[in-house]
Amino acid sequence: MGVQGKRVPRAVREQQMLDAAVATFARRGYRAASMDEIAEAAGVSKPLVYLYLNSKDELFTACIRREADALKAAVRAAVEPDAPADRQLWSGLLGFFEHTAAHPDGWTVLYSQARTVGEPFAAEVAVMRAEIVAFVTGLIAAAARDADCEAADQSLADREVAALAHALVGAAESLAGWNAGTTGPGRPSGKESAATLMNFAWSGLDNLMTGHRWTPSR
Amino acid sequence: MGVQGKRVPRAVREQQMLDAAVATFARRGYRAASMDEIAEAAGVSKPLVYLYLNSKDELFTACIRREADALKAAVRAAVEPDAPADRQLWSGLLGFFEHTAAHPDGWTVLYSQARTVGEPFAAEVAVMRAEIVAFVTGLIAAAARDADCEAADQSLADREVAALAHALVGAAESLAGWNAGTTGPGRPSGKESAATLMNFAWSGLDNLMTGHRWTPSR
């Protein structure tokens, strides 16, 4: 190993390799991306990539796990835990869309690549998705309990809460996927997407069309 | 070819093979499903399956196309074209969820199998999805124009209409995927899912939690 290899700690090198791999997988697709390209993009030799990450499969799995962990952490960090339900939902959506807008390659790997390459990668993403759905289910259930204090006979059934969580997560994924596929000035900002989805989810299309929007300050 | 083979027209036999293939792919997954199983489920010989459908790849592609065409036709047939926007959306959602509830294997093939097996199958589904998004975009744009007559300065921007269509389609896909993975008496009916999503999309969570629901008769 050369002088340069000794100067850079392994953990730092690995992150550089994963950065290069995420960008390459997102742009070229899993199958077309070569270990040569990834090594070149990371500025290291191909044997070093194999030494650290073992195989293309393991490298891809490491990319999925890192991007999934980063996304989950961004959403959890963004949510204001003791705020009213609409603020919690707004802050969570903002965290999701700002993270995916800032890391479009990471989102492409999770949303498009990992699911279309086949098992076992799709299963990795399914685990992350189940965790996010569970988190959103808890958020909606808490909001429904809060609202329940005011309207005791109107509580949402558990099954409907779970259904709404699946609908909301699917809506967010789909919108983030559309954003990641849109380039140039036409791509909405994270904040813009979060506002669109918040209005859709919280206020509904009827209110949106008649100009009644949810605002953070109301 | 035996007497039985001569009695059944090719078109009918092919549909029987596709029925058996959709059920087998949905239950076992693309890779695990064997042509032996599919032939047995269809009540025909394996050589006949190859004679009609050529290969496992082509059989899977034929399944995707048939299920995608049937789903698009069901949604288009369900929408009441001259009804108010909320009725059109409700009838379209009802068509979507009743079709996917009646054909859970077909939905599993489209939503889970085709996207996770890899290209070129994922591309087939992407085309169907783009058509459905375009259809929903037109529906929301028309609804926004109608609402615009009443509130002239509140029109939705084209970009927001497209974003809402992506959100709505993602929500419907996610909910149908959850339904298809739920078995037994806990699985919501097509009408129940359509009502959940209609309330979510049209009225928003705020109205839902305070007991204000959209109803077809309002």
Tab-separated table of C-alpha atoms in Angstrom:
chain	number	residue	atom	x	y	z
A	1	MET	CA	0.000	0.000	0.000
A	2	GLY	CA	1.433	3.405	-1.003
A	3	VAL	CA	2.018	6.505	1.062
A	4	GLN	CA	-1.362	7.954	0.079
A	5	GLY	CA	-3.132	4.788	1.250
A	6	LYS	CA	-1.477	5.031	4.655
A	7	ARG	CA	-2.439	8.679	5.100
A	8	VAL	CA	-6.191	8.193	4.658
A	9	PRO	CA	-7.919	6.192	7.420
A	10	ARG	CA	-9.911	3.187	6.257
A	11	ALA	CA	-13.237	4.605	7.460
A	12	VAL	CA	-12.701	7.764	5.412
A	13	ARG	CA	-11.662	5.777	2.328
A	14	GLU	CA	-14.750	3.587	2.643
A	15	GLN	CA	-17.026	6.609	2.705
A	16	GLN	CA	-15.275	7.970	-0.413
A	17	MET	CA	-15.850	4.613	-2.129
A	18	LEU	CA	-19.509	4.601	-1.100
A	19	ASP	CA	-19.936	8.205	-2.324
A	20	ALA	CA	-18.490	7.209	-5.693
A	21	ALA	CA	-20.545	4.010	-5.818
A	22	VAL	CA	-23.866	5.748	-5.019
A	23	ALA	CA	-23.245	8.344	-7.745
A	24	THR	CA	-22.227	5.667	-10.274
A	25	PHE	CA	-25.110	3.271	-9.471
A	26	ALA	CA	-27.628	6.133	-9.654
A	27	ARG	CA	-26.341	7.364	-13.020
A	28	ARG	CA	-25.564	4.071	-14.751
A	29	GLY	CA	-27.755	1.510	-13.009
A	30	TYR	CA	-26.589	-1.466	-10.962
A	31	ARG	CA	-25.865	-3.804	-13.847
A	32	ALA	CA	-24.098	-1.315	-16.118
A	33	ALA	CA	-21.955	0.238	-13.366
A	34	SER	CA	-18.482	-1.340	-13.269
A	35	MET	CA	-16.080	-1.644	-10.366
A	36	ASP	CA	-13.475	0.065	-12.607
A	37	GLU	CA	-15.665	3.163	-12.914
A	38	ILE	CA	-16.382	3.215	-9.201
A	39	ALA	CA	-12.712	2.875	-8.269
A	40	GLU	CA	-11.798	5.641	-10.712
A	41	ALA	CA	-14.543	7.943	-9.382
A	42	ALA	CA	-13.317	7.272	-5.824
A	43	GLY	CA	-9.705	7.922	-6.839
A	44	VAL	CA	-8.512	4.522	-5.619
A	45	SER	CA	-7.396	1.257	-7.201
A	46	LYS	CA	-9.911	-1.470	-7.989
A	47	PRO	CA	-8.151	-4.021	-5.727
A	48	LEU	CA	-8.573	-1.596	-2.811
A	49	VAL	CA	-12.339	-1.422	-3.451
A	50	TYR	CA	-12.491	-5.241	-3.396
A	51	LEU	CA	-10.280	-5.360	-0.280
A	52	TYR	CA	-12.625	-3.028	1.615
A	53	LEU	CA	-16.073	-3.979	0.205
A	54	ASN	CA	-15.502	-7.568	-1.074
A	55	SER	CA	-17.818	-7.615	-4.101
A	56	LYS	CA	-20.143	-5.485	-6.210
A	57	ASP	CA	-23.112	-7.051	-4.402
A	58	GLU	CA	-21.718	-6.172	-0.974
A	59	LEU	CA	-20.775	-2.689	-2.155
A	60	PHE	CA	-24.349	-2.137	-3.389
A	61	THR	CA	-25.774	-3.477	-0.118
A	62	ALA	CA	-23.494	-1.110	1.830
A	63	CYS	CA	-24.761	1.788	-0.320
A	64	ILE	CA	-28.407	0.860	0.343
A	65	ARG	CA	-27.827	0.586	4.101
A	66	ARG	CA	-25.928	3.864	4.347
A	67	GLU	CA	-28.502	5.791	2.311
A	68	ALA	CA	-31.441	4.207	4.173
A	69	ASP	CA	-29.900	4.989	7.564
A	70	ALA	CA	-29.163	8.580	6.534
A	71	LEU	CA	-32.719	9.099	5.298
A	72	LYS	CA	-34.316	7.625	8.406
A	73	ALA	CA	-32.024	9.735	10.617
A	74	ALA	CA	-32.900	12.908	8.660
A	75	VAL	CA	-36.648	12.328	9.076
A	76	ARG	CA	-36.388	11.470	12.760
A	77	ALA	CA	-34.157	14.482	13.468
A	78	ALA	CA	-36.515	16.827	11.623
A	79	VAL	CA	-39.738	15.905	13.454
A	80	GLU	CA	-40.576	18.229	16.354
A	81	PRO	CA	-41.691	15.618	18.904
A	82	ASP	CA	-43.898	17.737	21.154
A	83	ALA	CA	-45.438	19.963	18.494
A	84	PRO	CA	-49.081	19.713	17.345
A	85	ALA	CA	-49.796	16.950	14.818
A	86	ASP	CA	-49.750	19.200	11.756
A	87	ARG	CA	-46.365	20.683	12.774
A	88	GLN	CA	-44.948	17.210	13.340
A	89	LEU	CA	-46.133	16.052	9.936
A	90	TRP	CA	-44.852	19.219	8.262
A	91	SER	CA	-41.425	18.955	9.885
A	92	GLY	CA	-41.149	15.259	9.006
A	93	LEU	CA	-42.064	15.888	5.370
A	94	LEU	CA	-39.636	18.803	5.249
A	95	GLY	CA	-36.871	16.551	6.598
A	96	PHE	CA	-37.715	13.865	4.032
A	97	PHE	CA	-37.866	16.154	0.998
A	98	GLU	CA	-34.873	18.300	1.953
A	99	HIS	CA	-32.772	15.173	2.472
A	100	THR	CA	-33.874	13.522	-0.780
A	101	ALA	CA	-33.434	16.819	-2.694
A	102	ALA	CA	-29.911	17.181	-1.279
A	103	HIS	CA	-29.090	13.504	-2.004
A	104	PRO	CA	-30.888	12.694	-5.261
A	105	ASP	CA	-28.420	9.906	-6.110
A	106	GLY	CA	-29.050	8.255	-2.747
A	107	TRP	CA	-32.786	8.388	-3.330
A	108	THR	CA	-32.423	6.990	-6.860
A	109	VAL	CA	-30.413	4.060	-5.463
A	110	LEU	CA	-33.061	3.367	-2.805
A	111	TYR	CA	-36.227	4.033	-4.768
A	112	SER	CA	-35.370	2.987	-8.320
A	113	GLN	CA	-32.213	0.894	-8.369
A	114	ALA	CA	-32.557	-1.246	-5.251
A	115	ARG	CA	-36.150	-2.163	-6.008
A	116	THR	CA	-35.620	-2.980	-9.666
A	117	VAL	CA	-32.393	-4.967	-9.395
A	118	GLY	CA	-34.138	-7.810	-7.604
A	119	GLU	CA	-33.778	-9.671	-4.317
A	120	PRO	CA	-32.117	-9.444	-1.808
A	121	PHE	CA	-31.739	-5.690	-2.394
A	122	ALA	CA	-35.493	-5.108	-2.594
A	123	ALA	CA	-35.821	-6.768	0.818
A	124	GLU	CA	-33.322	-4.298	2.336
A	125	VAL	CA	-35.451	-1.400	1.130
A	126	ALA	CA	-38.653	-3.100	2.280
A	127	VAL	CA	-37.284	-3.159	5.856
A	128	MET	CA	-36.520	0.573	5.764
A	129	ARG	CA	-39.933	1.275	4.288
A	130	ALA	CA	-41.695	-0.744	7.008
A	131	GLU	CA	-39.879	1.312	9.657
A	132	ILE	CA	-40.943	4.588	8.045
A	133	VAL	CA	-44.558	3.377	7.703
A	134	ALA	CA	-44.565	2.378	11.398
A	135	PHE	CA	-43.211	5.810	12.335
A	136	VAL	CA	-45.881	7.623	10.274
A	137	THR	CA	-48.593	5.304	11.630
A	138	GLY	CA	-47.603	6.333	15.164
A	139	LEU	CA	-47.675	9.980	14.165
A	140	ILE	CA	-51.163	9.781	12.623
A	141	ALA	CA	-52.463	7.696	15.541
A	142	ALA	CA	-51.192	10.301	18.022
A	143	ALA	CA	-52.769	13.081	15.974
A	144	ALA	CA	-56.057	11.159	15.873
A	145	ARG	CA	-55.968	10.700	19.658
A	146	ASP	CA	-55.368	14.439	20.110
A	147	ALA	CA	-58.278	15.272	17.815
A	148	ASP	CA	-60.332	12.661	19.635
A	149	CYS	CA	-60.325	14.768	22.794
A	150	GLU	CA	-62.331	17.323	20.899
A	151	ALA	CA	-64.563	14.971	18.931
A	152	ALA	CA	-64.933	11.823	21.010
A	153	ASP	CA	-67.119	9.833	18.635
A	154	GLN	CA	-65.024	10.484	15.550
A	155	SER	CA	-61.897	8.474	16.210
A	156	LEU	CA	-60.181	6.810	13.281
A	157	ALA	CA	-60.104	3.034	13.389
A	158	ASP	CA	-56.649	1.457	13.723
A	159	ARG	CA	-57.010	-0.067	10.292
A	160	GLU	CA	-57.772	3.283	8.715
A	161	VAL	CA	-54.785	4.868	10.481
A	162	ALA	CA	-52.520	2.168	9.026
A	163	ALA	CA	-54.082	2.640	5.590
A	164	LEU	CA	-53.530	6.413	5.745
A	165	ALA	CA	-49.884	5.887	6.737
A	166	HIS	CA	-49.345	3.630	3.715
A	167	ALA	CA	-51.034	6.194	1.480
A	168	LEU	CA	-48.924	9.064	2.823
A	169	VAL	CA	-45.632	7.172	2.543
A	170	GLY	CA	-46.510	6.101	-1.006
A	171	ALA	CA	-47.348	9.687	-1.928
A	172	ALA	CA	-44.034	10.969	-0.529
A	173	GLU	CA	-42.012	8.243	-2.306
A	174	SER	CA	-43.712	8.882	-5.597
A	175	LEU	CA	-43.195	12.653	-5.387
A	176	ALA	CA	-39.532	12.258	-4.387
A	177	GLY	CA	-39.055	9.815	-7.284
A	178	TRP	CA	-40.536	12.353	-9.694
A	179	ASN	CA	-38.251	15.052	-8.298
A	180	ALA	CA	-35.159	12.850	-8.621
A	181	GLY	CA	-36.048	12.245	-12.272
A	182	THR	CA	-36.501	15.979	-12.968
A	183	THR	CA	-33.345	17.932	-13.760
A	184	GLY	CA	-32.565	21.601	-14.214
A	185	PRO	CA	-34.551	24.594	-12.951
A	186	GLY	CA	-37.827	22.622	-13.207
A	187	ARG	CA	-36.892	20.464	-10.208
A	188	PRO	CA	-38.892	21.554	-7.137
A	189	SER	CA	-36.960	22.376	-3.970
A	190	GLY	CA	-37.325	20.166	-0.924
A	191	LYS	CA	-39.391	22.832	0.795
A	192	GLU	CA	-41.676	23.227	-2.213
A	193	SER	CA	-42.340	19.464	-2.372
A	194	ALA	CA	-42.934	19.291	1.362
A	195	ALA	CA	-45.461	22.144	1.095
A	196	THR	CA	-47.250	20.468	-1.841
A	197	LEU	CA	-47.558	17.167	-0.009
A	198	MET	CA	-48.492	18.805	3.306
A	199	ASN	CA	-51.323	20.652	1.614
A	200	PHE	CA	-52.426	17.497	-0.163
A	201	ALA	CA	-52.289	15.328	2.946
A	202	TRP	CA	-53.548	17.777	5.520
A	203	SER	CA	-55.989	19.983	3.681
A	204	GLY	CA	-57.034	17.799	0.759
A	205	LEU	CA	-57.620	18.609	-2.884
A	206	ASP	CA	-60.959	20.304	-2.253
A	207	ASN	CA	-59.380	22.960	-0.043
A	208	LEU	CA	-56.401	23.296	-2.371
A	209	MET	CA	-58.586	23.983	-5.375
A	210	THR	CA	-60.567	26.645	-3.621
A	211	GLY	CA	-57.415	28.333	-2.396
A	212	HIS	CA	-57.523	27.179	1.207
A	213	ARG	CA	-54.033	26.105	2.113
A	214	TRP	CA	-52.362	24.838	5.217
A	215	THR	CA	-49.682	27.237	6.455
A	216	PRO	CA	-47.087	26.564	9.152
A	217	SER	CA	-48.227	29.629	11.088
A	218	ARG	CA	-51.941	28.960	11.340
B	1	MET	CA	-51.399	-32.776	-29.960
B	2	GLY	CA	-54.219	-34.728	-28.302
B	3	VAL	CA	-57.948	-34.453	-28.721
B	4	GLN	CA	-58.208	-32.045	-25.785
B	5	GLY	CA	-55.651	-29.731	-27.405
B	6	LYS	CA	-57.678	-29.559	-30.595
B	7	ARG	CA	-60.932	-28.769	-28.816
B	8	VAL	CA	-59.722	-25.637	-26.998
B	9	PRO	CA	-58.985	-22.616	-29.230
B	10	ARG	CA	-55.479	-21.196	-28.950
B	11	ALA	CA	-56.699	-17.831	-27.609
B	12	VAL	CA	-58.567	-19.554	-24.778
B	13	ARG	CA	-55.591	-21.798	-23.971
B	14	GLU	CA	-53.291	-18.785	-23.844
B	15	GLN	CA	-55.538	-17.010	-21.354
B	16	GLN	CA	-55.579	-20.156	-19.195
B	17	MET	CA	-51.772	-20.215	-19.295
B	18	LEU	CA	-51.583	-16.538	-18.376
B	19	ASP	CA	-54.074	-17.050	-15.525
B	20	ALA	CA	-51.902	-19.876	-14.168
B	21	ALA	CA	-48.695	-17.876	-14.703
B	22	VAL	CA	-49.994	-14.745	-12.911
B	23	ALA	CA	-51.087	-16.831	-9.919
B	24	THR	CA	-47.773	-18.719	-9.822
B	25	PHE	CA	-45.553	-15.646	-10.263
B	26	ALA	CA	-47.504	-13.764	-7.566
B	27	ARG	CA	-47.236	-16.611	-5.067
B	28	ARG	CA	-43.725	-17.884	-5.760
B	29	GLY	CA	-41.918	-14.918	-7.305
B	30	TYR	CA	-40.494	-14.691	-10.805
B	31	ARG	CA	-37.263	-16.537	-10.140
B	32	ALA	CA	-38.680	-19.381	-8.052
B	33	ALA	CA	-41.676	-20.035	-10.315
B	34	SER	CA	-40.962	-22.880	-12.762
B	35	MET	CA	-42.479	-23.526	-16.170
B	36	ASP	CA	-43.389	-27.007	-14.864
B	37	GLU	CA	-45.553	-25.510	-12.114
B	38	ILE	CA	-47.184	-23.086	-14.509
B	39	ALA	CA	-47.979	-25.801	-17.043
B	40	GLU	CA	-49.411	-28.010	-14.309
B	41	ALA	CA	-51.540	-25.155	-12.909
B	42	ALA	CA	-52.823	-24.442	-16.430
B	43	GLY	CA	-53.573	-28.153	-17.026
B	44	VAL	CA	-51.392	-28.305	-20.144
B	45	SER	CA	-48.012	-29.780	-21.090
B	46	LYS	CA	-44.841	-27.746	-20.670
B	47	PRO	CA	-43.989	-27.984	-24.411
B	48	LEU	CA	-47.367	-26.388	-25.181
B	49	VAL	CA	-46.546	-23.429	-22.895
B	50	TYR	CA	-43.239	-22.970	-24.735
B	51	LEU	CA	-44.976	-23.364	-28.118
B	52	TYR	CA	-47.452	-20.586	-27.291
B	53	LEU	CA	-45.371	-18.197	-25.140
B	54	ASN	CA	-41.771	-19.025	-26.213
B	55	SER	CA	-39.897	-18.480	-22.925
B	56	LYS	CA	-40.343	-17.655	-19.256
B	57	ASP	CA	-39.299	-14.069	-20.000
B	58	GLU	CA	-41.907	-13.682	-22.744
B	59	LEU	CA	-44.547	-15.351	-20.591
B	60	PHE	CA	-43.805	-12.894	-17.774
B	61	THR	CA	-43.912	-9.953	-20.190
B	62	ALA	CA	-47.269	-11.172	-21.525
B	63	CYS	CA	-48.574	-11.358	-17.920
B	64	ILE	CA	-47.428	-7.790	-17.199
B	65	ARG	CA	-49.031	-6.430	-20.375
B	66	ARG	CA	-52.322	-8.236	-19.831
B	67	GLU	CA	-52.596	-7.149	-16.192
B	68	ALA	CA	-51.561	-3.565	-16.998
B	69	ASP	CA	-54.083	-3.302	-19.838
B	70	ALA	CA	-56.848	-4.745	-17.659
B	71	LEU	CA	-56.085	-2.313	-14.840
B	72	LYS	CA	-55.970	0.738	-17.121
B	73	ALA	CA	-59.238	-0.357	-18.792
B	74	ALA	CA	-60.925	-0.823	-15.396
B	75	VAL	CA	-59.949	2.686	-14.241
B	76	ARG	CA	-60.970	4.333	-17.521
B	77	ALA	CA	-64.301	2.493	-17.605
B	78	ALA	CA	-65.066	3.440	-14.001
B	79	VAL	CA	-64.552	7.207	-14.322
B	80	GLU	CA	-67.763	9.157	-14.944
B	81	PRO	CA	-66.477	11.588	-17.575
B	82	ASP	CA	-68.950	14.458	-17.203
B	83	ALA	CA	-69.384	14.296	-13.434
B	84	PRO	CA	-67.992	16.923	-11.024
B	85	ALA	CA	-64.304	16.539	-10.170
B	86	ASP	CA	-64.839	14.805	-6.831
B	87	ARG	CA	-67.207	12.244	-8.406
B	88	GLN	CA	-64.705	11.576	-11.192
B	89	LEU	CA	-61.911	11.040	-8.699
B	90	TRP	CA	-64.111	8.846	-6.503
B	91	SER	CA	-65.246	6.694	-9.416
B	92	GLY	CA	-61.683	6.325	-10.699
B	93	LEU	CA	-60.386	5.295	-7.275
B	94	LEU	CA	-63.287	2.879	-6.883
B	95	GLY	CA	-62.442	1.326	-10.261
B	96	PHE	CA	-58.782	1.026	-9.282
B	97	PHE	CA	-59.332	-0.511	-5.846
B	98	GLU	CA	-62.167	-2.827	-6.883
B	99	HIS	CA	-60.060	-4.138	-9.763
B	100	THR	CA	-56.928	-4.638	-7.652
B	101	ALA	CA	-58.981	-6.221	-4.827
B	102	ALA	CA	-60.572	-8.629	-7.317
B	103	HIS	CA	-57.185	-9.386	-8.946
B	104	PRO	CA	-54.650	-9.330	-6.102
B	105	ASP	CA	-52.276	-11.662	-7.989
B	106	GLY	CA	-52.281	-9.350	-10.990
B	107	TRP	CA	-51.479	-6.390	-8.779
B	108	THR	CA	-48.695	-8.296	-7.019
B	109	VAL	CA	-47.160	-9.134	-10.403
B	110	LEU	CA	-47.306	-5.475	-11.502
B	111	TYR	CA	-46.417	-3.729	-8.259
B	112	SER	CA	-44.017	-6.132	-6.546
B	113	GLN	CA	-42.746	-8.738	-8.979
B	114	ALA	CA	-42.273	-6.733	-12.172
B	115	ARG	CA	-40.467	-3.912	-10.420
B	116	THR	CA	-38.168	-6.087	-8.348
B	117	VAL	CA	-37.149	-8.630	-10.999
B	118	GLY	CA	-35.174	-6.005	-12.927
B	119	GLU	CA	-35.160	-4.571	-16.430
B	120	PRO	CA	-36.813	-4.787	-18.948
B	121	PHE	CA	-39.880	-5.697	-16.837
B	122	ALA	CA	-39.616	-2.589	-14.674
B	123	ALA	CA	-39.688	-0.506	-17.865
B	124	GLU	CA	-42.987	-2.120	-18.928
B	125	VAL	CA	-44.572	-1.109	-15.636
B	126	ALA	CA	-43.045	2.384	-15.846
B	127	VAL	CA	-44.892	2.945	-19.147
B	128	MET	CA	-48.235	1.926	-17.622
B	129	ARG	CA	-47.542	4.113	-14.615
B	130	ALA	CA	-46.748	7.140	-16.782
B	131	GLU	CA	-50.076	6.688	-18.587
B	132	ILE	CA	-51.990	6.551	-15.300
B	133	VAL	CA	-50.136	9.621	-13.965
B	134	ALA	CA	-50.981	11.516	-17.183
B	135	PHE	CA	-54.638	10.519	-16.825
B	136	VAL	CA	-54.774	11.679	-13.183
B	137	THR	CA	-52.905	14.892	-14.065
B	138	GLY	CA	-55.620	15.669	-16.627
B	139	LEU	CA	-58.323	14.939	-14.079
B	140	ILE	CA	-56.808	17.238	-11.424
B	141	ALA	CA	-56.121	19.967	-14.000
B	142	ALA	CA	-59.758	19.852	-15.148
B	143	ALA	CA	-60.937	19.975	-11.545
B	144	ALA	CA	-58.650	22.955	-10.884
B	145	ARG	CA	-60.024	24.770	-13.944
B	146	ASP	CA	-63.595	24.142	-12.744
B	147	ALA	CA	-62.741	25.462	-9.297
B	148	ASP	CA	-60.954	28.369	-10.949
B	149	CYS	CA	-64.241	29.724	-12.303
B	150	GLU	CA	-65.249	30.329	-8.726
B	151	ALA	CA	-61.906	31.506	-7.377
B	152	ALA	CA	-60.100	33.123	-10.298
B	153	ASP	CA	-56.866	34.035	-8.525
B	154	GLN	CA	-56.330	30.654	-6.871
B	155	SER	CA	-55.436	28.423	-9.788
B	156	LEU	CA	-52.944	25.644	-9.208
B	157	ALA	CA	-49.714	25.938	-11.168
B	158	ASP	CA	-49.102	23.226	-13.778
B	159	ARG	CA	-46.138	21.990	-11.810
B	160	GLU	CA	-48.186	21.607	-8.650
B	161	VAL	CA	-50.903	19.743	-10.566
B	162	ALA	CA	-48.291	17.281	-11.859
B	163	ALA	CA	-46.829	16.923	-8.371
B	164	LEU	CA	-50.275	16.211	-6.887
B	165	ALA	CA	-50.930	13.577	-9.566
B	166	HIS	CA	-47.667	11.813	-8.678
B	167	ALA	CA	-48.562	11.976	-4.987
B	168	LEU	CA	-52.047	10.569	-5.559
B	169	VAL	CA	-50.858	7.732	-7.795
B	170	GLY	CA	-48.123	6.839	-5.289
B	171	ALA	CA	-50.665	6.828	-2.467
B	172	ALA	CA	-53.016	4.521	-4.397
B	173	GLU	CA	-50.194	2.130	-5.361
B	174	SER	CA	-48.926	1.941	-1.819
B	175	LEU	CA	-52.378	1.285	-0.380
B	176	ALA	CA	-53.159	-1.377	-2.996
B	177	GLY	CA	-49.783	-2.987	-2.275
B	178	TRP	CA	-50.604	-3.105	1.431
B	179	ASN	CA	-54.017	-4.633	0.661
B	180	ALA	CA	-52.487	-7.288	-1.598
B	181	GLY	CA	-50.121	-8.255	1.235
B	182	THR	CA	-52.962	-8.506	3.773
B	183	THR	CA	-54.859	-11.782	3.862
B	184	GLY	CA	-57.973	-12.988	5.646
B	185	PRO	CA	-60.804	-10.892	7.078
B	186	GLY	CA	-58.390	-7.998	7.807
B	187	ARG	CA	-58.067	-7.171	4.119
B	188	PRO	CA	-60.076	-4.034	3.301
B	189	SER	CA	-62.592	-4.236	0.456
B	190	GLY	CA	-62.021	-2.252	-2.726
B	191	LYS	CA	-64.776	0.161	-1.743
B	192	GLU	CA	-63.311	0.656	1.728
B	193	SER	CA	-59.860	1.453	0.331
B	194	ALA	CA	-61.332	3.812	-2.254
B	195	ALA	CA	-63.229	5.647	0.502
B	196	THR	CA	-60.100	5.911	2.682
B	197	LEU	CA	-58.032	7.343	-0.142
B	198	MET	CA	-60.812	9.632	-1.372
B	199	ASN	CA	-61.133	11.122	2.092
B	200	PHE	CA	-57.385	11.457	2.389
B	201	ALA	CA	-56.949	13.026	-1.033
B	202	TRP	CA	-60.043	15.183	-1.165
B	203	SER	CA	-60.671	16.227	2.411
B	204	GLY	CA	-57.233	15.887	3.979
B	205	LEU	CA	-56.163	14.530	7.350
B	206	ASP	CA	-57.330	17.614	9.245
B	207	ASN	CA	-60.936	17.115	8.172
B	208	LEU	CA	-60.686	13.352	8.691
B	209	MET	CA	-59.514	13.731	12.258
B	210	THR	CA	-62.284	16.109	13.174
B	211	GLY	CA	-64.887	13.829	11.642
B	212	HIS	CA	-65.521	15.776	8.441
B	213	ARG	CA	-65.602	13.258	5.638
B	214	TRP	CA	-66.252	13.417	1.944
B	215	THR	CA	-69.368	11.499	0.975
B	216	PRO	CA	-70.515	10.590	-2.538
B	217	SER	CA	-73.866	12.272	-1.943
B	218	ARG	CA	-72.747	15.660	-0.779
